[in-house]
Short mmCIF file of C-alpha atoms and ligand atoms in Angstrom, two decimals:
data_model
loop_
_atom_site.label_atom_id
_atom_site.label_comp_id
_atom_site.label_asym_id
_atom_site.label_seq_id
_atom_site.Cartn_x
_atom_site.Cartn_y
_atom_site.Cartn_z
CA UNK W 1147 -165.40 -171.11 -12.90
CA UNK W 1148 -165.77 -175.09 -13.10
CA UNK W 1149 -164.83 -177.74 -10.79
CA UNK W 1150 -164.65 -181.01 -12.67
CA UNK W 1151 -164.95 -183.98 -9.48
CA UNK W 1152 -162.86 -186.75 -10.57
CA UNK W 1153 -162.75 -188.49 -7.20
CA UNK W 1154 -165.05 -188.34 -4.06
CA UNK W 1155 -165.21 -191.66 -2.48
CA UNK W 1156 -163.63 -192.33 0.84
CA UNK W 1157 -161.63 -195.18 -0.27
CA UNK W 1158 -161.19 -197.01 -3.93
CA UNK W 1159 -162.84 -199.87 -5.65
CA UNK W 1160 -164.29 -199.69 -9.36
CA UNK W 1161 -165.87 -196.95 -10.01
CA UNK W 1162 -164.83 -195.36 -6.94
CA UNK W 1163 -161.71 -192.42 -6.77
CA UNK W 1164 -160.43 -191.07 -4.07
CA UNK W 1165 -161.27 -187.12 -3.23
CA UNK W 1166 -159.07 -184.71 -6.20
CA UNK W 1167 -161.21 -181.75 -8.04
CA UNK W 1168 -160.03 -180.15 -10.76
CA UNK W 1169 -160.77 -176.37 -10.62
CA UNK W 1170 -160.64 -174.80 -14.88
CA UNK W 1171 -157.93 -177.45 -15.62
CA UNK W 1172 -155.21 -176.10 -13.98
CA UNK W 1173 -155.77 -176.17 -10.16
CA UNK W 1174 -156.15 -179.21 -8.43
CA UNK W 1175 -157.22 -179.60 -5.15
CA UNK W 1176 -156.65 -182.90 -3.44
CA UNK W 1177 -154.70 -185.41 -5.59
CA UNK W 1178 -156.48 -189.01 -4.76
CA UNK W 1179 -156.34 -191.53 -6.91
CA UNK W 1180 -159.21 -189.56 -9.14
CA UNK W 1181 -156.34 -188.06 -10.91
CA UNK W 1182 -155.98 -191.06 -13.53
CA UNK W 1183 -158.91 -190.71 -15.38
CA UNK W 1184 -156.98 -187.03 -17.10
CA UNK W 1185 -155.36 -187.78 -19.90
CA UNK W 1186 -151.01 -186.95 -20.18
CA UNK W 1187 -152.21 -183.24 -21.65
CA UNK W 1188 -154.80 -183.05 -18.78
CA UNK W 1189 -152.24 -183.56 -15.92
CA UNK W 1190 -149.49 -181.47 -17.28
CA UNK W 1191 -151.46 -178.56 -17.52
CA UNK W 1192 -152.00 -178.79 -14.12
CA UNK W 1193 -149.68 -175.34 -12.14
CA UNK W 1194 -151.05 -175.94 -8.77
CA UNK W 1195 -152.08 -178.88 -6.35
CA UNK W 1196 -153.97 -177.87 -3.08
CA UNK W 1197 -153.68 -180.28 -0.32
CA UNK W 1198 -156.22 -180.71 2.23
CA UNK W 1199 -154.03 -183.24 4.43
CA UNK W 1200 -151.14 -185.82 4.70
CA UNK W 1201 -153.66 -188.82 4.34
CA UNK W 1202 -152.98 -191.31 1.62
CA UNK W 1203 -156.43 -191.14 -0.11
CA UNK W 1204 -155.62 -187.49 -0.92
CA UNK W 1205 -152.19 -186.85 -1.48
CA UNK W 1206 -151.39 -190.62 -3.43
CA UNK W 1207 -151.25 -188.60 -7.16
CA UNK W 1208 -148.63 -186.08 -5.96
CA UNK W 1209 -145.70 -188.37 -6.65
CA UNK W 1210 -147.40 -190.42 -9.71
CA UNK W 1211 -148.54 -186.86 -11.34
CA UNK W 1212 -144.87 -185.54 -11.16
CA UNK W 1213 -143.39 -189.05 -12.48
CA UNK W 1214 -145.88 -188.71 -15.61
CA UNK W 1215 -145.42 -184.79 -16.77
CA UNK W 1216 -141.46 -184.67 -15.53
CA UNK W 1217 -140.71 -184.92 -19.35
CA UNK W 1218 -143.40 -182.76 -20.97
CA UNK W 1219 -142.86 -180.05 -18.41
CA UNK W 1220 -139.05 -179.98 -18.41
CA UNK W 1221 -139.69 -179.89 -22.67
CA UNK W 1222 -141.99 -177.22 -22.44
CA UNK W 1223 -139.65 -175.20 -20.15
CA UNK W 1224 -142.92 -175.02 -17.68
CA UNK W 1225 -142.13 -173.92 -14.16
CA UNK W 1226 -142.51 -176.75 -11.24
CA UNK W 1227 -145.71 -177.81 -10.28
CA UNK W 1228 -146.70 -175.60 -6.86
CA UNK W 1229 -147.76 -178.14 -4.53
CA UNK W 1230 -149.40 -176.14 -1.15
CA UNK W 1231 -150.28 -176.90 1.94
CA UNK W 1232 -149.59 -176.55 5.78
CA UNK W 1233 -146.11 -176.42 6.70
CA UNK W 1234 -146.42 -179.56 8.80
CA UNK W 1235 -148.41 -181.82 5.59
CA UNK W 1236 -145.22 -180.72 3.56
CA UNK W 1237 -142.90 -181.97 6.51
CA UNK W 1238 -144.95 -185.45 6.28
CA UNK W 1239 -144.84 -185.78 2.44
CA UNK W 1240 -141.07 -184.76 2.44
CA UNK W 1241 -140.22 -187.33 5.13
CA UNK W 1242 -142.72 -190.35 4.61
CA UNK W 1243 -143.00 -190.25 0.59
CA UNK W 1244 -140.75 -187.76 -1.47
CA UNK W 1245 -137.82 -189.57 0.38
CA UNK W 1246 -135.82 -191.76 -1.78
CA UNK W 1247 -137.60 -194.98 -0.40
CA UNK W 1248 -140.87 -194.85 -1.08
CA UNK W 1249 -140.70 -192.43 -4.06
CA UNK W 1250 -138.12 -190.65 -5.51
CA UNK W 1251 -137.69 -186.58 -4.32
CA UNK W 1252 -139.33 -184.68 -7.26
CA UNK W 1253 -138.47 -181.46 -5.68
CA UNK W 1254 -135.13 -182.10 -7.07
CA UNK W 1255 -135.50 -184.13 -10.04
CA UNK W 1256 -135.15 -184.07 -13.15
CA UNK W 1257 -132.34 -181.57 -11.51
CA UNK W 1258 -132.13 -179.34 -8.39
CA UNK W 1259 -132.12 -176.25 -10.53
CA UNK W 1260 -135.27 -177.02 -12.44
CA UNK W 1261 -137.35 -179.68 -10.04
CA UNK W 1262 -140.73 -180.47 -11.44
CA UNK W 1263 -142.56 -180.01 -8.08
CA UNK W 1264 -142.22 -177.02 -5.83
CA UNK W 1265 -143.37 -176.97 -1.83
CA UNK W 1266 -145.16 -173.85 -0.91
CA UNK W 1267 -146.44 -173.44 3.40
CA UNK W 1268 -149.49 -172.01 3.51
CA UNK W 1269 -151.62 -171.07 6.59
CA UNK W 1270 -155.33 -171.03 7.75
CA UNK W 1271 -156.99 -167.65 6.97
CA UNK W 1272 -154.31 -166.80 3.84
CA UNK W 1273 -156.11 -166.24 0.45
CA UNK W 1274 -153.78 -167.93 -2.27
CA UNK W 1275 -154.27 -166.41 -5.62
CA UNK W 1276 -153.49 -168.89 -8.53
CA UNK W 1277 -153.45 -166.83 -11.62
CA UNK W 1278 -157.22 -165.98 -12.66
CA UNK W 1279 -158.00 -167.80 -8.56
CA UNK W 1280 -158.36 -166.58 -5.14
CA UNK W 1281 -158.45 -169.15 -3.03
CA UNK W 1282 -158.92 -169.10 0.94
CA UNK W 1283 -157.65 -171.68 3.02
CA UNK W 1284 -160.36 -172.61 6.09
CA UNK W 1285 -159.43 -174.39 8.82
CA UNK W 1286 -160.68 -178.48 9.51
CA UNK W 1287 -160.47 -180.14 12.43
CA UNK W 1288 -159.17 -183.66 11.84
CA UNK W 1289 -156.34 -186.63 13.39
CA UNK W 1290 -153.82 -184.49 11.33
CA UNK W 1291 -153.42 -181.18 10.50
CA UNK W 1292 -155.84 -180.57 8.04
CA UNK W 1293 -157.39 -177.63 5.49
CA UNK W 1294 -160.13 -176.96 3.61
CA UNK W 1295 -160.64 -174.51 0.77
CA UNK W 1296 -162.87 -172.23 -0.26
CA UNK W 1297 -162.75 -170.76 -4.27
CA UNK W 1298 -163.86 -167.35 -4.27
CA UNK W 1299 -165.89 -165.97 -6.54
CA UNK W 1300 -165.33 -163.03 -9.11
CA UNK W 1301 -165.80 -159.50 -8.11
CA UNK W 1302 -169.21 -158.94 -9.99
CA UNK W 1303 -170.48 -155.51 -11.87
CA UNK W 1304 -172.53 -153.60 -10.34
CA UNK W 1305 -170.84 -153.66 -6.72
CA UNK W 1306 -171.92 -157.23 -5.87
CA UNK W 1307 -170.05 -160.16 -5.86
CA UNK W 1308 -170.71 -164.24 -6.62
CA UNK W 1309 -170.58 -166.99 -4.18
CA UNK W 1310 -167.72 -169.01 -3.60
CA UNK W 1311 -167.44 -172.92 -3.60
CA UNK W 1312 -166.20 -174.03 -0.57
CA UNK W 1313 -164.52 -177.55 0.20
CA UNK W 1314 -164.15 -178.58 3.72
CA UNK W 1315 -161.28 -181.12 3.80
CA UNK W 1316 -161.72 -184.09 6.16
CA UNK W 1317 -163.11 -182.67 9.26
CA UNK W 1318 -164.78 -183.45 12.49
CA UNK W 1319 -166.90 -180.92 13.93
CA UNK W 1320 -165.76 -177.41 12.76
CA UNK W 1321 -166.88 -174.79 14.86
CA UNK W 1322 -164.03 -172.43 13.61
CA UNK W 1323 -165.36 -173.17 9.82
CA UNK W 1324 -168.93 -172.21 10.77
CA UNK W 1325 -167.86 -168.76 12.05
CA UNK W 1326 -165.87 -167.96 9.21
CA UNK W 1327 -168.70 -169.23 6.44
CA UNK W 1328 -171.07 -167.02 7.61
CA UNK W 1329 -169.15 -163.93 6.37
CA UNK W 1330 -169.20 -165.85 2.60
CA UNK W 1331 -171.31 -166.08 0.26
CA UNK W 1332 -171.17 -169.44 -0.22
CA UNK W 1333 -172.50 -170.84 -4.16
CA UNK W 1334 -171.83 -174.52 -3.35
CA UNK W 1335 -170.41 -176.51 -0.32
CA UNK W 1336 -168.76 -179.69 -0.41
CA UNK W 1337 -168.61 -181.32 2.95
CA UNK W 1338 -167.64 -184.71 4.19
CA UNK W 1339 -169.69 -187.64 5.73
CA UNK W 1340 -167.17 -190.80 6.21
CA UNK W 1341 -169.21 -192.84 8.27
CA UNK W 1342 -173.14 -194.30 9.45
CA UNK W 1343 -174.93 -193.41 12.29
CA UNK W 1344 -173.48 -196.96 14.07
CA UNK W 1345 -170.32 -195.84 13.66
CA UNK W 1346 -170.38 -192.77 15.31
CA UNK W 1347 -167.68 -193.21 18.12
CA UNK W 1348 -165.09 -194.12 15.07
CA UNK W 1349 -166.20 -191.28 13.43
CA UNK W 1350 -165.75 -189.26 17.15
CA UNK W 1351 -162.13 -190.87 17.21
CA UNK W 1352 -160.74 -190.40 13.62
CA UNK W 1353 -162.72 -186.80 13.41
CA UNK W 1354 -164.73 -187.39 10.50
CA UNK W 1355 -168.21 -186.74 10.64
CA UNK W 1356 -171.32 -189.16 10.09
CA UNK W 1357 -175.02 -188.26 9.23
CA UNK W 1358 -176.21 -187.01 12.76
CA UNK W 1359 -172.97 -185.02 12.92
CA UNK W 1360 -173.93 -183.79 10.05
CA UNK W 1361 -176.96 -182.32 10.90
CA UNK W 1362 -175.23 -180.44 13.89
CA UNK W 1363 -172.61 -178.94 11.66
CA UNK W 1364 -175.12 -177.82 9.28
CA UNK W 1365 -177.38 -175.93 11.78
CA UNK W 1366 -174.53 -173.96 12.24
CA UNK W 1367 -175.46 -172.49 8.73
CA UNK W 1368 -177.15 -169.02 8.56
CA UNK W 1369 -178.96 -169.99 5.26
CA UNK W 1370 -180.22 -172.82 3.21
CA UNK W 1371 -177.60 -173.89 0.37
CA UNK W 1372 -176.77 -176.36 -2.04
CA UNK W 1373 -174.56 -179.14 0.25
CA UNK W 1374 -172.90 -181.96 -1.49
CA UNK W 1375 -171.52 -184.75 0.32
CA UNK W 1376 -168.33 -186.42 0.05
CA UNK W 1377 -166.00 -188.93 1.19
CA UNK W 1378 -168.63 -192.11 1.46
CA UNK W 1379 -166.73 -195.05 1.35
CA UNK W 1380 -167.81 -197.51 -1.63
CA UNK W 1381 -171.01 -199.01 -1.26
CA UNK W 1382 -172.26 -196.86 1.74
CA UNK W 1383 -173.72 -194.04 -0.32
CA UNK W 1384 -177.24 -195.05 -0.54
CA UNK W 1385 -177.25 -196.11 3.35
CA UNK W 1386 -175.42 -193.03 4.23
CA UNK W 1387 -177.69 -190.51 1.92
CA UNK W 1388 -180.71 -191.94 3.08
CA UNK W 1389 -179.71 -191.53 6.86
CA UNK W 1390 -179.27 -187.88 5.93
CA UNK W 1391 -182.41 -187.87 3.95
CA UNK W 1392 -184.40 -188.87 7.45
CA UNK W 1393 -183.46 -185.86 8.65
CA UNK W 1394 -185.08 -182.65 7.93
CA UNK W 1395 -182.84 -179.78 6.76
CA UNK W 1396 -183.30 -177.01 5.94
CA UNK W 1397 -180.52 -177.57 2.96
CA UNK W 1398 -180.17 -178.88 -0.24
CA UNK W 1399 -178.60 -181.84 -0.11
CA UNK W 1400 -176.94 -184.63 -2.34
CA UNK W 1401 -174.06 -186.72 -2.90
CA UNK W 1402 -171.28 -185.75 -4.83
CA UNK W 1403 -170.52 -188.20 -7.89
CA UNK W 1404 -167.84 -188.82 -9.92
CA UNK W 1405 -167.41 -187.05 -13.25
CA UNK W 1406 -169.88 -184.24 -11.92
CA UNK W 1407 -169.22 -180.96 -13.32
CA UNK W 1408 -169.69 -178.04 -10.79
CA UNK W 1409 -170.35 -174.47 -12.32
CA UNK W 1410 -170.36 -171.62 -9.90
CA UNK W 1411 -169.46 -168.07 -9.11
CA UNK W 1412 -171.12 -166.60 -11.65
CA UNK W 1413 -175.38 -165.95 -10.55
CA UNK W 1414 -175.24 -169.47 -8.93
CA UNK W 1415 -174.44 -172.48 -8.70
CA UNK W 1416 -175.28 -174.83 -11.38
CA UNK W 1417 -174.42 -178.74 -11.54
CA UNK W 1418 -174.34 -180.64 -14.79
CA UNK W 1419 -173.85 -184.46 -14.94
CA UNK W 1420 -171.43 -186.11 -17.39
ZN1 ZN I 1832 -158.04 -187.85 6.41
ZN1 ZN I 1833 -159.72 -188.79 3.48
#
């Protein structure tokens, strides 16, 4: 399986995308503003979009995806788009953006018989399976109800199985997702840091995490792993990477980029720039 990153940052500015991964071209998960850089054929390949949360930076491309493969889809006689996520992050997208106002309702356009998006409630602990995917949902622990994901890997010969790549959403401290990692076998995870060490009480009030959180969450893990980090905001990623660099872990740890190509659930992880 690949993940192709095409937006990590916290917030935009050139060179910088919002959080959206692209999981073997046709799953997306998280659809921040990342999602420009596919091409027309790119996007309307695209069957499912997981969604972490309601917040802006990740859900932005929902609306603007739908607009640009409405045609190509309905030509193609391609079923709607599947867009999941918790129950009350559908309520919020229905009632604050697929409203008529801010965007149009694309759950009922180009017609109500054949819409080119489709909402589908999902729930913490329920393992989605996307065609070839089986995908977990984890809980996160942020202002708004929030997910995370983890990708499982393939049922391997032999009796074993690979590691999955696991996602954690925008989160504050996560006891619950600590518990239920360390009954994976985890390839890869990508977890958030939003904020410095000197702004630790905003990270304590929006529930994000910042580099001493970090360390807290991580010594929750019961083995070393590859860690990538996500969700800097432009032009903190050297100041934020080198406050988690002062501290010793036990972990491999970097920051995600954008354009990075994540291979996994095969022996191992393996990461290839672009
Ligand atoms: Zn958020
Ligand atoms: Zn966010």
């Amino acid at each position: 399986m690949q993940i192709r990153v095409l937006g990590c940052s916290g917030s935009i500015a050139a060179g910088s995308r919002t959080t959206s991964f692209l999981l073997d071209g046709t799953v997306l998960i998280d659809a921040g503003t990342g999602v420009g850089d596919l091409t027309l054929a790119e996007m309307a390949r695209i069957d499912h979009i997981l969604v972490s949360h309601s917040h802006l930076d990740h859900v932005l491309a929902i609306g603007l995806l739908a607009d640009s493969v409405t045609r190509r889809r309905h030509t193609e006689r391609r079923p709607p788009v599947r867009v999941h996520a918790l129950a009350a992050t559908l309520a919020a997208l229905r009632t604050h953006i697929f409203n008529g106002v801010i965007w149009p309702d694309f759950t009922r356009l180009p017609s109500a018989a054949e819409p080119v998006l489709e909402l589908v409630a999902i729930e913490v602990g329920q393992v989605l399976e996307t065609g070839e995917h089986r995908i977990e949902v984890l809980p996160a622990s942020h202002t708004v109800p929030a997910v995370g994901y983890a990708v499982l890997g393939t049922a391997a010969g032999g009796g074993g199985s690979s590691g999955a790549w696991v996602y954690t959403g925008d989160t504050g401290p996560n006891a619950a997702l600590w518990a239920r990692l360390a009954t994976l076998q985890v390839d890869a995870l990508v977890i958030e840091t939003a904020f410095r060490d000197d702004e630790h009480e905003l990270a304590g009030i929006s529930k994000h995490l910042c580099p001493a959180m970090l360390k807290s969450e991580l010594a929750q893990l019961g083995r070393p792993m590859d860690v990538y980090i996500t969700h800097i905001k432009p032009g903190e990623v050297d100041a934020v990477m080198a406050e988690i660099g002062a501290h010793d872990s036990p972990h491999r740890i970097q920051a995600l980029v954008s354009g990075q190509l994540m291979e996994f659930g095969h022996s191992g992880a393996a990461v290839n720039g672009r």
